[in-house]
Amino acid sequence: MSALSRLFRSTFSTATSAAATENTIVRSLSNEVFRERSLKRLVEKFKKASENERFRTKSAIYKDTIRRLAAAKKFRYVEEILENQKQYQDMSKEGFNARLISLYGSSGMFDNARKVFDEMLERKCARTVLSFNALLGACVNSKKFDEVVGLFRGLSEELEIEPDLVSYNTVMKAFCEMGSLDSAVSLLEEIEKKGLTPDLITFNTLLNGLYANGRFDAGERIWQRMKEKNVKPDGRSYNEKLLGLALEKRMKDATKVVEEMKSEGIEFDIFSYNALIRGFVNEGDLEEAKGWYGEIRKSDIKPDKLTFKTLIPFVVEKGDVAFAFDLCKDALSSKLAVKEALIQPVLDALAKESKINEAKELVELSKARRSDSLKLTLPSI
């Protein structure tokens, strides 16, 4: 082996070893942050871990940490972590700024997000459609829908940024959230005039807005247009249509959509099942509603809060106390947040039918919950 070959192999081996060590360090830092239960200590550990340059490239751990803090309404902790990032050289990169903007937006802290965007100019960091779209998204996620259009029209012109399809899709979502459905549909025309091609996100945004707000016929026109553009509907598209049919009490048509989903190889998810259950509840069809809940139990899918919120009151109203009891057991045995107002009527119905043992079982199940023990009242017979 030549001296040059030995030098190359030695250098390569050293570099590989150093990379492996660095990966181990970053993994260890990420695990420390992920496993920390105390939110105060989480903030300190995150700030310490952020000193590592490789750690700062891990967007998933940033997203997860900020989500946890925002869910706990610890917005000052969110601000502490994200403002701490501004000391690093990464702030000269647009992508890193866009990440902070998006994270502030996901926490509903739009003013902070806008501040990061405005400060990019001071840092001589380019502001392109990437950070512009992050700001639009932060505005929508912060539910400041009335401000989105001003940003979209005014700021893009001021900064000479040409909006792209992501920009249009974001504004379209804002219009739908505001109930300005005609304005949302008109954006589809503008997208095409700009030479952009609407995608699945574009059409699904419109389908959701129209079907969910009782504009079924308009939704069908968008569905047809989607097909004309050779955009293939996905599970979400079909779920939106199922919801629209459920709201229209057209469950015979919904069963045809179910068959179409099967023939297209579209898998059901909890949103599909919930739409069907909601539809049959709206039609007062207990057996069909029960049947679709049975399909959930036979699948690998877990019912969610909406499943129980839709079914339990309806089943109690229909007088099927045995099934209501089974639903409550499933709800209380899950990790879902369950309120007393959902379960108490079932206890009362069980007591009226002298099923006191079943009522006691629900009370015990509620006490055994780790996250939230319910204050249920066991009725006297």
mmCIF file of C-alpha atoms in Angstrom:
data_model
loop_
_atom_site.group_PDB
_atom_site.id
_atom_site.type_symbol
_atom_site.label_atom_id
_atom_site.label_comp_id
_atom_site.label_asym_id
_atom_site.label_seq_id
_atom_site.Cartn_x
_atom_site.Cartn_y
_atom_site.Cartn_z
ATOM 1 C CA MET A 1 0.000 0.000 0.000
ATOM 2 C CA SER A 2 1.394 3.401 -0.989
ATOM 3 C CA ALA A 3 1.908 6.224 1.508
ATOM 4 C CA LEU A 4 -0.758 8.221 -0.333
ATOM 5 C CA SER A 5 -3.291 5.382 0.001
ATOM 6 C CA ARG A 6 -2.543 4.982 3.702
ATOM 7 C CA LEU A 7 -2.962 8.742 4.220
ATOM 8 C CA PHE A 8 -6.269 8.722 2.348
ATOM 9 C CA ARG A 9 -7.635 5.752 4.301
ATOM 10 C CA SER A 10 -6.500 7.268 7.593
ATOM 11 C CA THR A 11 -8.113 10.619 6.776
ATOM 12 C CA PHE A 12 -11.351 8.937 5.621
ATOM 13 C CA SER A 13 -11.476 6.767 8.742
ATOM 14 C CA THR A 14 -10.942 9.787 11.023
ATOM 15 C CA ALA A 15 -13.659 11.791 9.243
ATOM 16 C CA THR A 16 -16.111 8.883 9.419
ATOM 17 C CA SER A 17 -15.394 8.368 13.105
ATOM 18 C CA ALA A 18 -15.860 12.089 13.829
ATOM 19 C CA ALA A 19 -19.192 12.124 11.958
ATOM 20 C CA ALA A 20 -20.401 9.075 13.862
ATOM 21 C CA THR A 21 -19.439 10.706 17.163
ATOM 22 C CA GLU A 22 -21.235 13.920 16.201
ATOM 23 C CA ASN A 23 -24.366 11.957 15.234
ATOM 24 C CA THR A 24 -24.290 10.206 18.603
ATOM 25 C CA ILE A 25 -24.016 13.544 20.414
ATOM 26 C CA VAL A 26 -26.932 15.051 18.482
ATOM 27 C CA ARG A 27 -29.053 11.941 19.040
ATOM 28 C CA SER A 28 -28.299 12.099 22.750
ATOM 29 C CA LEU A 29 -29.230 15.809 22.907
ATOM 30 C CA SER A 30 -32.474 15.167 21.025
ATOM 31 C CA ASN A 31 -33.403 12.278 23.322
ATOM 32 C CA GLU A 32 -32.729 14.426 26.401
ATOM 33 C CA VAL A 33 -35.078 17.107 25.097
ATOM 34 C CA PHE A 34 -37.726 14.647 23.953
ATOM 35 C CA ARG A 35 -37.851 12.757 27.258
ATOM 36 C CA GLU A 36 -37.930 15.805 29.542
ATOM 37 C CA ARG A 37 -41.335 16.084 31.246
ATOM 38 C CA SER A 38 -40.739 19.335 33.132
ATOM 39 C CA LEU A 39 -41.432 22.159 30.681
ATOM 40 C CA LYS A 40 -39.151 24.560 32.517
ATOM 41 C CA ARG A 41 -36.227 22.126 32.350
ATOM 42 C CA LEU A 42 -37.188 21.363 28.745
ATOM 43 C CA VAL A 43 -36.566 24.999 27.804
ATOM 44 C CA GLU A 44 -33.139 25.021 29.460
ATOM 45 C CA LYS A 45 -32.133 21.731 27.857
ATOM 46 C CA PHE A 46 -33.324 22.911 24.448
ATOM 47 C CA LYS A 47 -31.358 26.151 24.688
ATOM 48 C CA LYS A 48 -28.251 24.227 25.729
ATOM 49 C CA ALA A 49 -28.694 21.696 22.915
ATOM 50 C CA SER A 50 -29.109 24.555 20.420
ATOM 51 C CA GLU A 51 -25.461 25.432 20.940
ATOM 52 C CA ASN A 52 -24.715 22.381 18.773
ATOM 53 C CA GLU A 53 -24.800 23.360 15.096
ATOM 54 C CA ARG A 54 -26.039 19.947 13.946
ATOM 55 C CA PHE A 55 -28.856 19.996 16.498
ATOM 56 C CA ARG A 56 -30.097 23.240 14.946
ATOM 57 C CA THR A 57 -30.652 21.410 11.652
ATOM 58 C CA LYS A 58 -33.186 19.038 13.258
ATOM 59 C CA SER A 59 -36.464 20.738 12.388
ATOM 60 C CA ALA A 60 -38.583 17.867 13.766
ATOM 61 C CA ILE A 61 -37.370 18.328 17.349
ATOM 62 C CA TYR A 62 -38.029 22.079 17.064
ATOM 63 C CA LYS A 63 -41.564 21.418 15.826
ATOM 64 C CA ASP A 64 -42.316 18.833 18.520
ATOM 65 C CA THR A 65 -40.944 20.984 21.356
ATOM 66 C CA ILE A 66 -42.824 24.122 20.314
ATOM 67 C CA ARG A 67 -46.012 22.081 19.853
ATOM 68 C CA ARG A 68 -45.720 20.773 23.431
ATOM 69 C CA LEU A 69 -45.154 24.234 24.873
ATOM 70 C CA ALA A 70 -47.962 25.839 22.876
ATOM 71 C CA ALA A 71 -50.391 23.030 23.833
ATOM 72 C CA ALA A 72 -49.578 23.797 27.485
ATOM 73 C CA LYS A 73 -50.117 27.532 26.738
ATOM 74 C CA LYS A 74 -46.544 28.276 27.818
ATOM 75 C CA PHE A 75 -46.106 30.988 25.214
ATOM 76 C CA ARG A 76 -43.357 32.776 27.150
ATOM 77 C CA TYR A 77 -41.361 29.524 26.948
ATOM 78 C CA VAL A 78 -41.988 29.389 23.192
ATOM 79 C CA GLU A 79 -40.658 32.937 22.928
ATOM 80 C CA GLU A 80 -37.680 32.159 25.172
ATOM 81 C CA ILE A 81 -36.574 29.250 22.977
ATOM 82 C CA LEU A 82 -37.118 30.954 19.629
ATOM 83 C CA GLU A 83 -35.626 34.317 20.597
ATOM 84 C CA ASN A 84 -32.603 32.422 21.901
ATOM 85 C CA GLN A 85 -31.981 31.147 18.361
ATOM 86 C CA LYS A 86 -31.294 34.667 17.070
ATOM 87 C CA GLN A 87 -27.736 34.630 18.445
ATOM 88 C CA TYR A 88 -26.613 32.018 15.926
ATOM 89 C CA GLN A 89 -25.130 32.462 12.471
ATOM 90 C CA ASP A 90 -28.047 30.422 11.063
ATOM 91 C CA MET A 91 -30.105 33.620 11.178
ATOM 92 C CA SER A 92 -28.290 34.700 8.013
ATOM 93 C CA LYS A 93 -30.075 31.852 6.210
ATOM 94 C CA GLU A 94 -33.599 32.383 4.924
ATOM 95 C CA GLY A 95 -34.620 28.788 5.637
ATOM 96 C CA PHE A 96 -33.817 29.098 9.342
ATOM 97 C CA ASN A 97 -35.793 32.358 9.582
ATOM 98 C CA ALA A 98 -38.713 30.729 7.761
ATOM 99 C CA ARG A 99 -38.651 27.925 10.330
ATOM 100 C CA LEU A 100 -38.873 30.368 13.247
ATOM 101 C CA ILE A 101 -41.679 32.259 11.502
ATOM 102 C CA SER A 102 -43.622 29.027 11.009
ATOM 103 C CA LEU A 103 -43.039 27.912 14.602
ATOM 104 C CA TYR A 104 -44.313 31.217 15.962
ATOM 105 C CA GLY A 105 -47.306 30.878 13.640
ATOM 106 C CA SER A 106 -48.120 27.358 14.799
ATOM 107 C CA SER A 107 -48.226 28.769 18.345
ATOM 108 C CA GLY A 108 -50.632 31.539 17.325
ATOM 109 C CA MET A 109 -47.965 34.212 17.906
ATOM 110 C CA PHE A 110 -48.215 36.161 14.666
ATOM 111 C CA ASP A 111 -46.716 39.405 15.950
ATOM 112 C CA ASN A 112 -43.537 37.522 16.848
ATOM 113 C CA ALA A 113 -43.539 35.845 13.452
ATOM 114 C CA ARG A 114 -43.853 39.201 11.690
ATOM 115 C CA LYS A 115 -40.999 40.577 13.809
ATOM 116 C CA VAL A 116 -38.690 37.767 12.640
ATOM 117 C CA PHE A 117 -39.651 38.504 9.022
ATOM 118 C CA ASP A 118 -39.055 42.250 9.409
ATOM 119 C CA GLU A 119 -35.700 41.714 11.143
ATOM 120 C CA MET A 120 -34.414 39.731 8.161
ATOM 121 C CA LEU A 121 -33.782 43.041 6.403
ATOM 122 C CA GLU A 122 -31.515 44.201 9.249
ATOM 123 C CA ARG A 123 -29.576 40.945 9.005
ATOM 124 C CA LYS A 124 -29.200 41.397 5.242
ATOM 125 C CA CYS A 125 -30.986 38.082 4.791
ATOM 126 C CA ALA A 126 -32.845 37.642 1.510
ATOM 127 C CA ARG A 127 -36.642 37.621 1.724
ATOM 128 C CA THR A 128 -38.047 35.522 -1.092
ATOM 129 C CA VAL A 129 -41.288 33.635 -1.617
ATOM 130 C CA LEU A 130 -39.995 31.036 0.903
ATOM 131 C CA SER A 131 -40.128 33.333 3.946
ATOM 132 C CA PHE A 132 -43.133 35.182 2.470
ATOM 133 C CA ASN A 133 -45.103 31.920 2.393
ATOM 134 C CA ALA A 134 -43.986 31.130 5.949
ATOM 135 C CA LEU A 135 -45.399 34.504 7.029
ATOM 136 C CA LEU A 136 -48.696 33.892 5.208
ATOM 137 C CA GLY A 137 -48.938 30.464 6.851
ATOM 138 C CA ALA A 138 -48.201 31.969 10.278
ATOM 139 C CA CYS A 139 -51.000 34.481 9.718
ATOM 140 C CA VAL A 140 -53.493 31.723 8.877
ATOM 141 C CA ASN A 141 -52.364 29.488 11.748
ATOM 142 C CA SER A 142 -52.735 32.447 14.114
ATOM 143 C CA LYS A 143 -56.315 32.823 12.796
ATOM 144 C CA LYS A 144 -55.701 36.393 11.636
ATOM 145 C CA PHE A 145 -57.574 35.674 8.435
ATOM 146 C CA ASP A 146 -58.533 39.281 7.732
ATOM 147 C CA GLU A 147 -54.843 40.236 7.578
ATOM 148 C CA VAL A 148 -53.851 37.526 5.096
ATOM 149 C CA VAL A 149 -55.201 39.245 1.992
ATOM 150 C CA GLY A 150 -53.408 42.503 2.870
ATOM 151 C CA LEU A 151 -50.131 40.630 3.219
ATOM 152 C CA PHE A 152 -50.732 38.665 0.031
ATOM 153 C CA ARG A 153 -51.520 41.680 -2.132
ATOM 154 C CA GLY A 154 -49.662 44.504 -0.405
ATOM 155 C CA LEU A 155 -46.471 42.941 0.935
ATOM 156 C CA SER A 156 -45.773 40.891 -2.184
ATOM 157 C CA GLU A 157 -45.974 44.060 -4.286
ATOM 158 C CA GLU A 158 -43.915 46.099 -1.816
ATOM 159 C CA LEU A 159 -41.113 43.508 -1.734
ATOM 160 C CA GLU A 160 -41.492 42.557 -5.406
ATOM 161 C CA ILE A 161 -42.142 38.926 -4.506
ATOM 162 C CA GLU A 162 -44.069 36.869 -7.048
ATOM 163 C CA PRO A 163 -46.570 34.639 -5.168
ATOM 164 C CA ASP A 164 -46.422 30.953 -6.078
ATOM 165 C CA LEU A 165 -48.975 28.156 -5.766
ATOM 166 C CA VAL A 166 -48.220 27.724 -2.053
ATOM 167 C CA SER A 167 -49.058 31.407 -1.547
ATOM 168 C CA TYR A 168 -52.373 31.060 -3.363
ATOM 169 C CA ASN A 169 -53.293 27.853 -1.521
ATOM 170 C CA THR A 170 -52.633 29.557 1.817
ATOM 171 C CA VAL A 171 -54.816 32.560 0.977
ATOM 172 C CA MET A 172 -57.500 30.225 -0.346
ATOM 173 C CA LYS A 173 -57.533 28.453 3.027
ATOM 174 C CA ALA A 174 -57.943 31.818 4.772
ATOM 175 C CA PHE A 175 -60.943 32.698 2.573
ATOM 176 C CA CYS A 176 -62.536 29.327 3.354
ATOM 177 C CA GLU A 177 -61.951 29.785 7.080
ATOM 178 C CA MET A 178 -63.608 33.223 6.907
ATOM 179 C CA GLY A 179 -66.576 31.791 5.010
ATOM 180 C CA SER A 180 -65.700 33.857 1.924
ATOM 181 C CA LEU A 181 -66.215 30.845 -0.325
ATOM 182 C CA ASP A 182 -66.855 32.744 -3.551
ATOM 183 C CA SER A 183 -63.574 34.622 -3.064
ATOM 184 C CA ALA A 184 -61.815 31.289 -2.522
ATOM 185 C CA VAL A 185 -63.263 29.875 -5.757
ATOM 186 C CA SER A 186 -62.303 33.040 -7.675
ATOM 187 C CA LEU A 187 -58.672 32.452 -6.689
ATOM 188 C CA LEU A 188 -58.765 29.283 -8.777
ATOM 189 C CA GLU A 189 -59.306 31.448 -11.871
ATOM 190 C CA GLU A 190 -56.463 33.748 -10.831
ATOM 191 C CA ILE A 191 -54.117 30.809 -10.297
ATOM 192 C CA GLU A 192 -54.669 29.623 -13.837
ATOM 193 C CA LYS A 193 -54.380 33.144 -15.311
ATOM 194 C CA LYS A 194 -50.981 33.417 -13.604
ATOM 195 C CA GLY A 195 -49.865 30.292 -15.467
ATOM 196 C CA LEU A 196 -49.792 28.176 -12.307
ATOM 197 C CA THR A 197 -51.261 24.682 -12.118
ATOM 198 C CA PRO A 198 -53.685 23.981 -9.256
ATOM 199 C CA ASP A 199 -52.748 20.864 -7.301
ATOM 200 C CA LEU A 200 -54.472 18.431 -4.947
ATOM 201 C CA ILE A 201 -54.043 20.837 -2.013
ATOM 202 C CA THR A 202 -55.807 23.569 -4.009
ATOM 203 C CA PHE A 203 -58.802 21.382 -4.798
ATOM 204 C CA ASN A 204 -59.029 19.758 -1.358
ATOM 205 C CA THR A 205 -59.034 23.204 0.268
ATOM 206 C CA LEU A 206 -61.982 24.229 -1.883
ATOM 207 C CA LEU A 207 -63.808 20.919 -1.420
ATOM 208 C CA ASN A 208 -63.535 21.254 2.350
ATOM 209 C CA GLY A 209 -64.803 24.827 2.322
ATOM 210 C CA LEU A 210 -67.757 24.090 0.043
ATOM 211 C CA TYR A 211 -68.914 20.651 1.208
ATOM 212 C CA ALA A 212 -68.565 21.494 4.909
ATOM 213 C CA ASN A 213 -70.588 24.687 4.534
ATOM 214 C CA GLY A 214 -73.628 23.317 2.744
ATOM 215 C CA ARG A 215 -72.479 24.267 -0.772
ATOM 216 C CA PHE A 216 -72.674 20.713 -2.085
ATOM 217 C CA ASP A 217 -73.496 21.535 -5.721
ATOM 218 C CA ALA A 218 -70.607 24.023 -5.878
ATOM 219 C CA GLY A 219 -68.379 21.336 -4.383
ATOM 220 C CA GLU A 220 -69.444 18.939 -7.130
ATOM 221 C CA ARG A 221 -68.461 21.499 -9.769
ATOM 222 C CA ILE A 222 -65.000 21.754 -8.217
ATOM 223 C CA TRP A 223 -64.813 17.935 -8.128
ATOM 224 C CA GLN A 224 -65.574 17.815 -11.850
ATOM 225 C CA ARG A 225 -62.984 20.507 -12.542
ATOM 226 C CA MET A 226 -60.416 18.522 -10.558
ATOM 227 C CA LYS A 227 -61.043 15.509 -12.788
ATOM 228 C CA GLU A 228 -60.759 17.660 -15.925
ATOM 229 C CA LYS A 229 -57.332 18.808 -14.689
ATOM 230 C CA ASN A 230 -56.304 15.138 -14.200
ATOM 231 C CA VAL A 231 -55.834 15.677 -10.466
ATOM 232 C CA LYS A 232 -56.655 12.352 -8.808
ATOM 233 C CA PRO A 233 -58.833 12.608 -5.662
ATOM 234 C CA ASP A 234 -57.255 11.153 -2.517
ATOM 235 C CA GLY A 235 -58.682 9.986 0.795
ATOM 236 C CA ARG A 236 -59.157 13.547 2.005
ATOM 237 C CA SER A 237 -61.082 14.472 -1.154
ATOM 238 C CA TYR A 238 -63.479 11.578 -0.641
ATOM 239 C CA ASN A 239 -63.835 12.369 3.074
ATOM 240 C CA GLU A 240 -64.899 15.908 2.209
ATOM 241 C CA LYS A 241 -67.537 14.546 -0.179
ATOM 242 C CA LEU A 242 -68.791 12.067 2.450
ATOM 243 C CA LEU A 243 -69.136 14.931 4.931
ATOM 244 C CA GLY A 244 -71.039 16.988 2.382
ATOM 245 C CA LEU A 245 -73.447 14.125 1.752
ATOM 246 C CA ALA A 246 -73.841 13.547 5.501
ATOM 247 C CA LEU A 247 -74.813 17.189 6.012
ATOM 248 C CA GLU A 248 -77.278 16.915 3.115
ATOM 249 C CA LYS A 249 -78.758 13.703 4.601
ATOM 250 C CA ARG A 250 -78.010 11.850 1.367
ATOM 251 C CA MET A 251 -76.652 8.633 2.791
ATOM 252 C CA LYS A 252 -77.777 6.467 -0.141
ATOM 253 C CA ASP A 253 -75.431 8.540 -2.283
ATOM 254 C CA ALA A 254 -72.778 8.252 0.435
ATOM 255 C CA THR A 255 -72.861 4.445 0.184
ATOM 256 C CA LYS A 256 -72.155 4.789 -3.563
ATOM 257 C CA VAL A 257 -69.134 6.952 -2.714
ATOM 258 C CA VAL A 258 -67.999 4.227 -0.296
ATOM 259 C CA GLU A 259 -68.105 1.695 -3.144
ATOM 260 C CA GLU A 260 -66.184 4.084 -5.391
ATOM 261 C CA MET A 261 -63.515 4.487 -2.679
ATOM 262 C CA LYS A 262 -63.153 0.717 -2.463
ATOM 263 C CA SER A 263 -62.843 0.345 -6.229
ATOM 264 C CA GLU A 264 -60.221 3.127 -6.329
ATOM 265 C CA GLY A 265 -58.213 1.529 -3.516
ATOM 266 C CA ILE A 266 -58.796 4.486 -1.167
ATOM 267 C CA GLU A 267 -58.364 3.370 2.434
ATOM 268 C CA PHE A 268 -60.766 4.520 5.122
ATOM 269 C CA ASP A 269 -59.508 6.588 8.043
ATOM 270 C CA ILE A 270 -61.296 7.896 11.126
ATOM 271 C CA PHE A 271 -62.535 10.930 9.170
ATOM 272 C CA SER A 272 -64.280 8.620 6.682
ATOM 273 C CA TYR A 273 -65.974 6.654 9.460
ATOM 274 C CA ASN A 274 -66.953 9.791 11.383
ATOM 275 C CA ALA A 275 -68.566 11.312 8.293
ATOM 276 C CA LEU A 276 -70.634 8.167 7.728
ATOM 277 C CA ILE A 277 -71.631 7.898 11.389
ATOM 278 C CA ARG A 278 -72.590 11.572 11.424
ATOM 279 C CA GLY A 279 -74.706 11.102 8.311
ATOM 280 C CA PHE A 280 -76.653 8.160 9.694
ATOM 281 C CA VAL A 281 -77.080 9.945 13.031
ATOM 282 C CA ASN A 282 -78.516 12.908 11.109
ATOM 283 C CA GLU A 283 -80.939 10.516 9.417
ATOM 284 C CA GLY A 284 -81.815 8.902 12.760
ATOM 285 C CA ASP A 285 -80.611 5.472 11.593
ATOM 286 C CA LEU A 286 -79.306 3.779 14.748
ATOM 287 C CA GLU A 287 -78.486 0.420 13.176
ATOM 288 C CA GLU A 288 -76.355 1.900 10.386
ATOM 289 C CA ALA A 289 -74.541 4.170 12.858
ATOM 290 C CA LYS A 290 -73.841 1.162 15.100
ATOM 291 C CA GLY A 291 -72.714 -0.841 12.102
ATOM 292 C CA TRP A 292 -70.112 1.721 11.086
ATOM 293 C CA TYR A 293 -68.813 1.944 14.652
ATOM 294 C CA GLY A 294 -68.461 -1.822 14.482
ATOM 295 C CA GLU A 295 -66.356 -1.400 11.328
ATOM 296 C CA ILE A 296 -64.022 0.919 13.247
ATOM 297 C CA ARG A 297 -63.579 -1.690 15.968
ATOM 298 C CA LYS A 298 -62.781 -4.360 13.376
ATOM 299 C CA SER A 299 -60.104 -2.135 11.824
ATOM 300 C CA ASP A 300 -56.752 -0.910 13.138
ATOM 301 C CA ILE A 301 -58.204 2.599 13.427
ATOM 302 C CA LYS A 302 -59.022 4.103 16.802
ATOM 303 C CA PRO A 303 -62.169 6.190 17.355
ATOM 304 C CA ASP A 304 -61.550 9.819 18.260
ATOM 305 C CA LYS A 305 -63.369 12.401 20.372
ATOM 306 C CA LEU A 306 -65.749 13.272 17.555
ATOM 307 C CA THR A 307 -66.777 9.616 17.175
ATOM 308 C CA PHE A 308 -67.948 9.429 20.787
ATOM 309 C CA LYS A 309 -69.344 12.970 20.856
ATOM 310 C CA THR A 310 -71.517 12.145 17.835
ATOM 311 C CA LEU A 311 -72.631 8.670 18.886
ATOM 312 C CA ILE A 312 -73.166 8.632 22.664
ATOM 313 C CA PRO A 313 -75.917 11.304 22.967
ATOM 314 C CA PHE A 314 -77.690 9.858 19.898
ATOM 315 C CA VAL A 315 -77.608 6.304 21.274
ATOM 316 C CA VAL A 316 -78.922 7.457 24.669
ATOM 317 C CA GLU A 317 -81.723 9.353 22.914
ATOM 318 C CA LYS A 318 -82.623 6.189 20.999
ATOM 319 C CA GLY A 319 -82.761 4.217 24.253
ATOM 320 C CA ASP A 320 -80.013 1.698 23.444
ATOM 321 C CA VAL A 321 -78.462 1.848 26.911
ATOM 322 C CA ALA A 322 -76.393 -1.327 26.447
ATOM 323 C CA PHE A 323 -74.611 0.108 23.411
ATOM 324 C CA ALA A 324 -74.173 3.463 25.157
ATOM 325 C CA PHE A 325 -72.508 1.575 28.018
ATOM 326 C CA ASP A 326 -70.098 -0.121 25.575
ATOM 327 C CA LEU A 327 -69.261 3.221 23.961
ATOM 328 C CA CYS A 328 -68.524 4.803 27.334
ATOM 329 C CA LYS A 329 -66.244 1.924 28.277
ATOM 330 C CA ASP A 330 -64.318 2.406 25.049
ATOM 331 C CA ALA A 331 -64.108 6.165 25.588
ATOM 332 C CA LEU A 332 -62.991 5.928 29.215
ATOM 333 C CA SER A 333 -60.438 3.214 28.415
ATOM 334 C CA SER A 334 -58.848 5.409 25.745
ATOM 335 C CA LYS A 335 -56.394 8.259 26.215
ATOM 336 C CA LEU A 336 -58.863 10.744 24.763
ATOM 337 C CA ALA A 337 -60.022 13.728 26.783
ATOM 338 C CA VAL A 338 -63.568 12.906 27.896
ATOM 339 C CA LYS A 339 -65.974 15.287 29.624
ATOM 340 C CA GLU A 340 -68.447 14.454 32.394
ATOM 341 C CA ALA A 341 -71.300 15.888 30.315
ATOM 342 C CA LEU A 342 -70.820 13.104 27.774
ATOM 343 C CA ILE A 343 -70.792 10.216 30.264
ATOM 344 C CA GLN A 344 -73.216 11.343 33.015
ATOM 345 C CA PRO A 345 -76.403 10.886 30.925
ATOM 346 C CA VAL A 346 -75.384 7.261 30.334
ATOM 347 C CA LEU A 347 -74.972 6.741 34.086
ATOM 348 C CA ASP A 348 -78.434 8.211 34.624
ATOM 349 C CA ALA A 349 -79.930 5.955 31.927
ATOM 350 C CA LEU A 350 -78.261 2.867 33.421
ATOM 351 C CA ALA A 351 -79.611 3.740 36.863
ATOM 352 C CA LYS A 352 -83.144 4.108 35.481
ATOM 353 C CA GLU A 353 -82.896 0.587 34.124
ATOM 354 C CA SER A 354 -81.502 -0.634 37.492
ATOM 355 C CA LYS A 355 -78.143 -1.485 35.880
ATOM 356 C CA ILE A 356 -76.237 -0.167 38.851
ATOM 357 C CA ASN A 357 -73.261 -2.521 38.415
ATOM 358 C CA GLU A 358 -72.639 -1.170 34.919
ATOM 359 C CA ALA A 359 -72.930 2.383 36.251
ATOM 360 C CA LYS A 360 -70.397 1.603 38.986
ATOM 361 C CA GLU A 361 -68.045 0.128 36.373
ATOM 362 C CA LEU A 362 -68.050 3.405 34.442
ATOM 363 C CA VAL A 363 -67.352 5.383 37.610
ATOM 364 C CA GLU A 364 -64.401 3.102 38.423
ATOM 365 C CA LEU A 365 -63.071 3.400 34.890
ATOM 366 C CA SER A 366 -63.231 7.184 35.153
ATOM 367 C CA LYS A 367 -61.313 7.136 38.448
ATOM 368 C CA ALA A 368 -58.627 4.913 36.945
ATOM 369 C CA ARG A 369 -57.792 7.400 34.193
ATOM 370 C CA ARG A 370 -54.299 8.789 34.640
ATOM 371 C CA SER A 371 -54.699 12.035 32.761
ATOM 372 C CA ASP A 372 -58.088 13.258 33.951
ATOM 373 C CA SER A 373 -60.338 11.684 36.550
ATOM 374 C CA LEU A 374 -63.955 12.628 35.889
ATOM 375 C CA LYS A 375 -66.340 13.826 38.599
ATOM 376 C CA LEU A 376 -69.240 11.526 37.836
ATOM 377 C CA THR A 377 -72.257 11.188 40.095
ATOM 378 C CA LEU A 378 -73.610 7.708 40.712
ATOM 379 C CA PRO A 379 -77.420 8.108 40.749
ATOM 380 C CA SER A 380 -79.382 6.557 43.582
ATOM 381 C CA ILE A 381 -82.072 4.077 42.635
#
